[in-house]
Amino acid sequence: MLHCALIALGLSVSLVACGNHQSSAEAAVRDSLKDPESARFGEFYFNEKTGKGCLSVNAKNSMGGYTGDQQAYLRLKDSTWEVEGISEVSHESCRNTFADTTF
């Protein structure tokens, strides 16, 4: 029984860590947008080995219309997320060509 409780505790700690990464990544993306309050976030992926992540975002552009889902390319440096760009690619493409690559 104690073993199950420890496993559950370990899982909840890892989920909290993932949530903290996502919320701080969302804040970094908001800072890079023309209308930060309009941001709607979707899938988040973080590769701990490369320190890179992808975050789906849909936000208003300078014309006031929503852009549709785009991917924010993120890099974690010294515990701070940096937005390297936002592009109209699929979440899977961002993961394969950016977050999971070592260069």
JSON list of C-alpha atoms in Angstrom, two decimals:
[
{"chain": "A", "resi": 1, "resn": "MET", "atom": "CA", "xyz": [0.00, 0.00, 0.00]},
{"chain": "A", "resi": 2, "resn": "LEU", "atom": "CA", "xyz": [2.81, 2.41, 0.89]},
{"chain": "A", "resi": 3, "resn": "HIS", "atom": "CA", "xyz": [4.49, 1.57, -2.42]},
{"chain": "A", "resi": 4, "resn": "CYS", "atom": "CA", "xyz": [1.35, 2.66, -4.35]},
{"chain": "A", "resi": 5, "resn": "ALA", "atom": "CA", "xyz": [1.19, 5.91, -2.38]},
{"chain": "A", "resi": 6, "resn": "LEU", "atom": "CA", "xyz": [4.83, 6.68, -3.24]},
{"chain": "A", "resi": 7, "resn": "ILE", "atom": "CA", "xyz": [4.20, 6.00, -6.92]},
{"chain": "A", "resi": 8, "resn": "ALA", "atom": "CA", "xyz": [1.14, 8.29, -6.87]},
{"chain": "A", "resi": 9, "resn": "LEU", "atom": "CA", "xyz": [3.16, 11.00, -5.13]},
{"chain": "A", "resi": 10, "resn": "GLY", "atom": "CA", "xyz": [5.95, 10.69, -7.71]},
{"chain": "A", "resi": 11, "resn": "LEU", "atom": "CA", "xyz": [3.47, 10.98, -10.58]},
{"chain": "A", "resi": 12, "resn": "SER", "atom": "CA", "xyz": [1.82, 14.05, -9.09]},
{"chain": "A", "resi": 13, "resn": "VAL", "atom": "CA", "xyz": [5.19, 15.76, -8.60]},
{"chain": "A", "resi": 14, "resn": "SER", "atom": "CA", "xyz": [6.16, 15.12, -12.25]},
{"chain": "A", "resi": 15, "resn": "LEU", "atom": "CA", "xyz": [2.79, 16.46, -13.43]},
{"chain": "A", "resi": 16, "resn": "VAL", "atom": "CA", "xyz": [3.23, 19.61, -11.35]},
{"chain": "A", "resi": 17, "resn": "ALA", "atom": "CA", "xyz": [6.70, 20.11, -12.85]},
{"chain": "A", "resi": 18, "resn": "CYS", "atom": "CA", "xyz": [5.23, 19.77, -16.34]},
{"chain": "A", "resi": 19, "resn": "GLY", "atom": "CA", "xyz": [2.48, 22.24, -15.46]},
{"chain": "A", "resi": 20, "resn": "ASN", "atom": "CA", "xyz": [5.04, 24.73, -14.18]},
{"chain": "A", "resi": 21, "resn": "HIS", "atom": "CA", "xyz": [6.98, 24.45, -17.43]},
{"chain": "A", "resi": 22, "resn": "GLN", "atom": "CA", "xyz": [3.82, 24.97, -19.45]},
{"chain": "A", "resi": 23, "resn": "SER", "atom": "CA", "xyz": [2.62, 28.00, -17.50]},
{"chain": "A", "resi": 24, "resn": "SER", "atom": "CA", "xyz": [6.01, 29.71, -17.69]},
{"chain": "A", "resi": 25, "resn": "ALA", "atom": "CA", "xyz": [6.26, 28.87, -21.41]},
{"chain": "A", "resi": 26, "resn": "GLU", "atom": "CA", "xyz": [2.80, 30.39, -21.94]},
{"chain": "A", "resi": 27, "resn": "ALA", "atom": "CA", "xyz": [3.93, 33.56, -20.15]},
{"chain": "A", "resi": 28, "resn": "ALA", "atom": "CA", "xyz": [6.96, 33.83, -22.44]},
{"chain": "A", "resi": 29, "resn": "VAL", "atom": "CA", "xyz": [4.78, 33.42, -25.54]},
{"chain": "A", "resi": 30, "resn": "ARG", "atom": "CA", "xyz": [2.29, 36.01, -24.24]},
{"chain": "A", "resi": 31, "resn": "ASP", "atom": "CA", "xyz": [5.17, 38.49, -23.89]},
{"chain": "A", "resi": 32, "resn": "SER", "atom": "CA", "xyz": [5.95, 38.07, -27.59]},
{"chain": "A", "resi": 33, "resn": "LEU", "atom": "CA", "xyz": [2.38, 38.62, -28.89]},
{"chain": "A", "resi": 34, "resn": "LYS", "atom": "CA", "xyz": [0.69, 41.79, -30.14]},
{"chain": "A", "resi": 35, "resn": "ASP", "atom": "CA", "xyz": [-2.44, 40.99, -28.10]},
{"chain": "A", "resi": 36, "resn": "PRO", "atom": "CA", "xyz": [-1.28, 38.83, -25.16]},
{"chain": "A", "resi": 37, "resn": "GLU", "atom": "CA", "xyz": [-4.74, 38.63, -23.56]},
{"chain": "A", "resi": 38, "resn": "SER", "atom": "CA", "xyz": [-6.21, 37.01, -26.66]},
{"chain": "A", "resi": 39, "resn": "ALA", "atom": "CA", "xyz": [-3.89, 33.98, -26.50]},
{"chain": "A", "resi": 40, "resn": "ARG", "atom": "CA", "xyz": [-5.50, 30.56, -26.48]},
{"chain": "A", "resi": 41, "resn": "PHE", "atom": "CA", "xyz": [-3.07, 27.74, -25.77]},
{"chain": "A", "resi": 42, "resn": "GLY", "atom": "CA", "xyz": [-3.25, 24.09, -26.73]},
{"chain": "A", "resi": 43, "resn": "GLU", "atom": "CA", "xyz": [-0.73, 21.25, -26.79]},
{"chain": "A", "resi": 44, "resn": "PHE", "atom": "CA", "xyz": [2.57, 21.66, -24.98]},
{"chain": "A", "resi": 45, "resn": "TYR", "atom": "CA", "xyz": [5.64, 19.48, -25.46]},
{"chain": "A", "resi": 46, "resn": "PHE", "atom": "CA", "xyz": [8.98, 19.75, -23.68]},
{"chain": "A", "resi": 47, "resn": "ASN", "atom": "CA", "xyz": [12.04, 17.62, -24.36]},
{"chain": "A", "resi": 48, "resn": "GLU", "atom": "CA", "xyz": [14.17, 17.71, -21.20]},
{"chain": "A", "resi": 49, "resn": "LYS", "atom": "CA", "xyz": [17.23, 16.33, -23.02]},
{"chain": "A", "resi": 50, "resn": "THR", "atom": "CA", "xyz": [17.36, 19.13, -25.61]},
{"chain": "A", "resi": 51, "resn": "GLY", "atom": "CA", "xyz": [15.84, 21.86, -23.43]},
{"chain": "A", "resi": 52, "resn": "LYS", "atom": "CA", "xyz": [13.43, 22.75, -26.25]},
{"chain": "A", "resi": 53, "resn": "GLY", "atom": "CA", "xyz": [9.67, 22.77, -26.49]},
{"chain": "A", "resi": 54, "resn": "CYS", "atom": "CA", "xyz": [6.64, 23.44, -28.67]},
{"chain": "A", "resi": 55, "resn": "LEU", "atom": "CA", "xyz": [3.43, 25.16, -27.63]},
{"chain": "A", "resi": 56, "resn": "SER", "atom": "CA", "xyz": [0.29, 25.54, -29.75]},
{"chain": "A", "resi": 57, "resn": "VAL", "atom": "CA", "xyz": [-1.08, 29.08, -29.67]},
{"chain": "A", "resi": 58, "resn": "ASN", "atom": "CA", "xyz": [-3.92, 30.93, -31.37]},
{"chain": "A", "resi": 59, "resn": "ALA", "atom": "CA", "xyz": [-3.96, 34.69, -30.81]},
{"chain": "A", "resi": 60, "resn": "LYS", "atom": "CA", "xyz": [-5.11, 37.89, -32.47]},
{"chain": "A", "resi": 61, "resn": "ASN", "atom": "CA", "xyz": [-2.83, 39.54, -35.01]},
{"chain": "A", "resi": 62, "resn": "SER", "atom": "CA", "xyz": [-2.39, 43.27, -35.67]},
{"chain": "A", "resi": 63, "resn": "MET", "atom": "CA", "xyz": [-5.61, 43.27, -37.75]},
{"chain": "A", "resi": 64, "resn": "GLY", "atom": "CA", "xyz": [-7.60, 41.94, -34.78]},
{"chain": "A", "resi": 65, "resn": "GLY", "atom": "CA", "xyz": [-8.31, 38.50, -36.24]},
{"chain": "A", "resi": 66, "resn": "TYR", "atom": "CA", "xyz": [-7.23, 35.17, -34.85]},
{"chain": "A", "resi": 67, "resn": "THR", "atom": "CA", "xyz": [-4.26, 33.58, -36.63]},
{"chain": "A", "resi": 68, "resn": "GLY", "atom": "CA", "xyz": [-5.36, 29.98, -36.18]},
{"chain": "A", "resi": 69, "resn": "ASP", "atom": "CA", "xyz": [-3.23, 27.41, -34.41]},
{"chain": "A", "resi": 70, "resn": "GLN", "atom": "CA", "xyz": [0.47, 28.07, -34.72]},
{"chain": "A", "resi": 71, "resn": "GLN", "atom": "CA", "xyz": [3.50, 26.62, -32.96]},
{"chain": "A", "resi": 72, "resn": "ALA", "atom": "CA", "xyz": [5.75, 28.58, -30.65]},
{"chain": "A", "resi": 73, "resn": "TYR", "atom": "CA", "xyz": [9.34, 27.31, -30.75]},
{"chain": "A", "resi": 74, "resn": "LEU", "atom": "CA", "xyz": [10.73, 27.56, -27.23]},
{"chain": "A", "resi": 75, "resn": "ARG", "atom": "CA", "xyz": [14.10, 27.02, -25.60]},
{"chain": "A", "resi": 76, "resn": "LEU", "atom": "CA", "xyz": [14.67, 26.76, -21.84]},
{"chain": "A", "resi": 77, "resn": "LYS", "atom": "CA", "xyz": [17.85, 28.64, -20.85]},
{"chain": "A", "resi": 78, "resn": "ASP", "atom": "CA", "xyz": [18.82, 29.11, -17.21]},
{"chain": "A", "resi": 79, "resn": "SER", "atom": "CA", "xyz": [15.25, 28.32, -16.08]},
{"chain": "A", "resi": 80, "resn": "THR", "atom": "CA", "xyz": [13.81, 30.96, -18.42]},
{"chain": "A", "resi": 81, "resn": "TRP", "atom": "CA", "xyz": [11.84, 30.26, -21.59]},
{"chain": "A", "resi": 82, "resn": "GLU", "atom": "CA", "xyz": [12.90, 32.06, -24.76]},
{"chain": "A", "resi": 83, "resn": "VAL", "atom": "CA", "xyz": [10.60, 32.22, -27.79]},
{"chain": "A", "resi": 84, "resn": "GLU", "atom": "CA", "xyz": [12.66, 31.49, -30.88]},
{"chain": "A", "resi": 85, "resn": "GLY", "atom": "CA", "xyz": [9.76, 31.96, -33.24]},
{"chain": "A", "resi": 86, "resn": "ILE", "atom": "CA", "xyz": [6.12, 31.24, -34.01]},
{"chain": "A", "resi": 87, "resn": "SER", "atom": "CA", "xyz": [5.22, 29.42, -37.19]},
{"chain": "A", "resi": 88, "resn": "GLU", "atom": "CA", "xyz": [2.26, 27.91, -39.04]},
{"chain": "A", "resi": 89, "resn": "VAL", "atom": "CA", "xyz": [3.32, 24.28, -38.76]},
{"chain": "A", "resi": 90, "resn": "SER", "atom": "CA", "xyz": [1.76, 21.28, -37.06]},
{"chain": "A", "resi": 91, "resn": "HIS", "atom": "CA", "xyz": [2.57, 20.41, -33.47]},
{"chain": "A", "resi": 92, "resn": "GLU", "atom": "CA", "xyz": [4.11, 17.14, -34.67]},
{"chain": "A", "resi": 93, "resn": "SER", "atom": "CA", "xyz": [6.33, 18.98, -37.15]},
{"chain": "A", "resi": 94, "resn": "CYS", "atom": "CA", "xyz": [7.57, 21.34, -34.43]},
{"chain": "A", "resi": 95, "resn": "ARG", "atom": "CA", "xyz": [8.42, 18.37, -32.24]},
{"chain": "A", "resi": 96, "resn": "ASN", "atom": "CA", "xyz": [10.21, 16.45, -35.00]},
{"chain": "A", "resi": 97, "resn": "THR", "atom": "CA", "xyz": [12.17, 19.30, -36.57]},
{"chain": "A", "resi": 98, "resn": "PHE", "atom": "CA", "xyz": [12.90, 21.40, -33.51]},
{"chain": "A", "resi": 99, "resn": "ALA", "atom": "CA", "xyz": [12.25, 20.10, -29.98]},
{"chain": "A", "resi": 100, "resn": "ASP", "atom": "CA", "xyz": [13.64, 16.60, -30.54]},
{"chain": "A", "resi": 101, "resn": "THR", "atom": "CA", "xyz": [16.74, 17.67, -32.46]},
{"chain": "A", "resi": 102, "resn": "THR", "atom": "CA", "xyz": [20.06, 18.11, -30.68]},
{"chain": "A", "resi": 103, "resn": "PHE", "atom": "CA", "xyz": [21.52, 20.91, -32.78]}
]
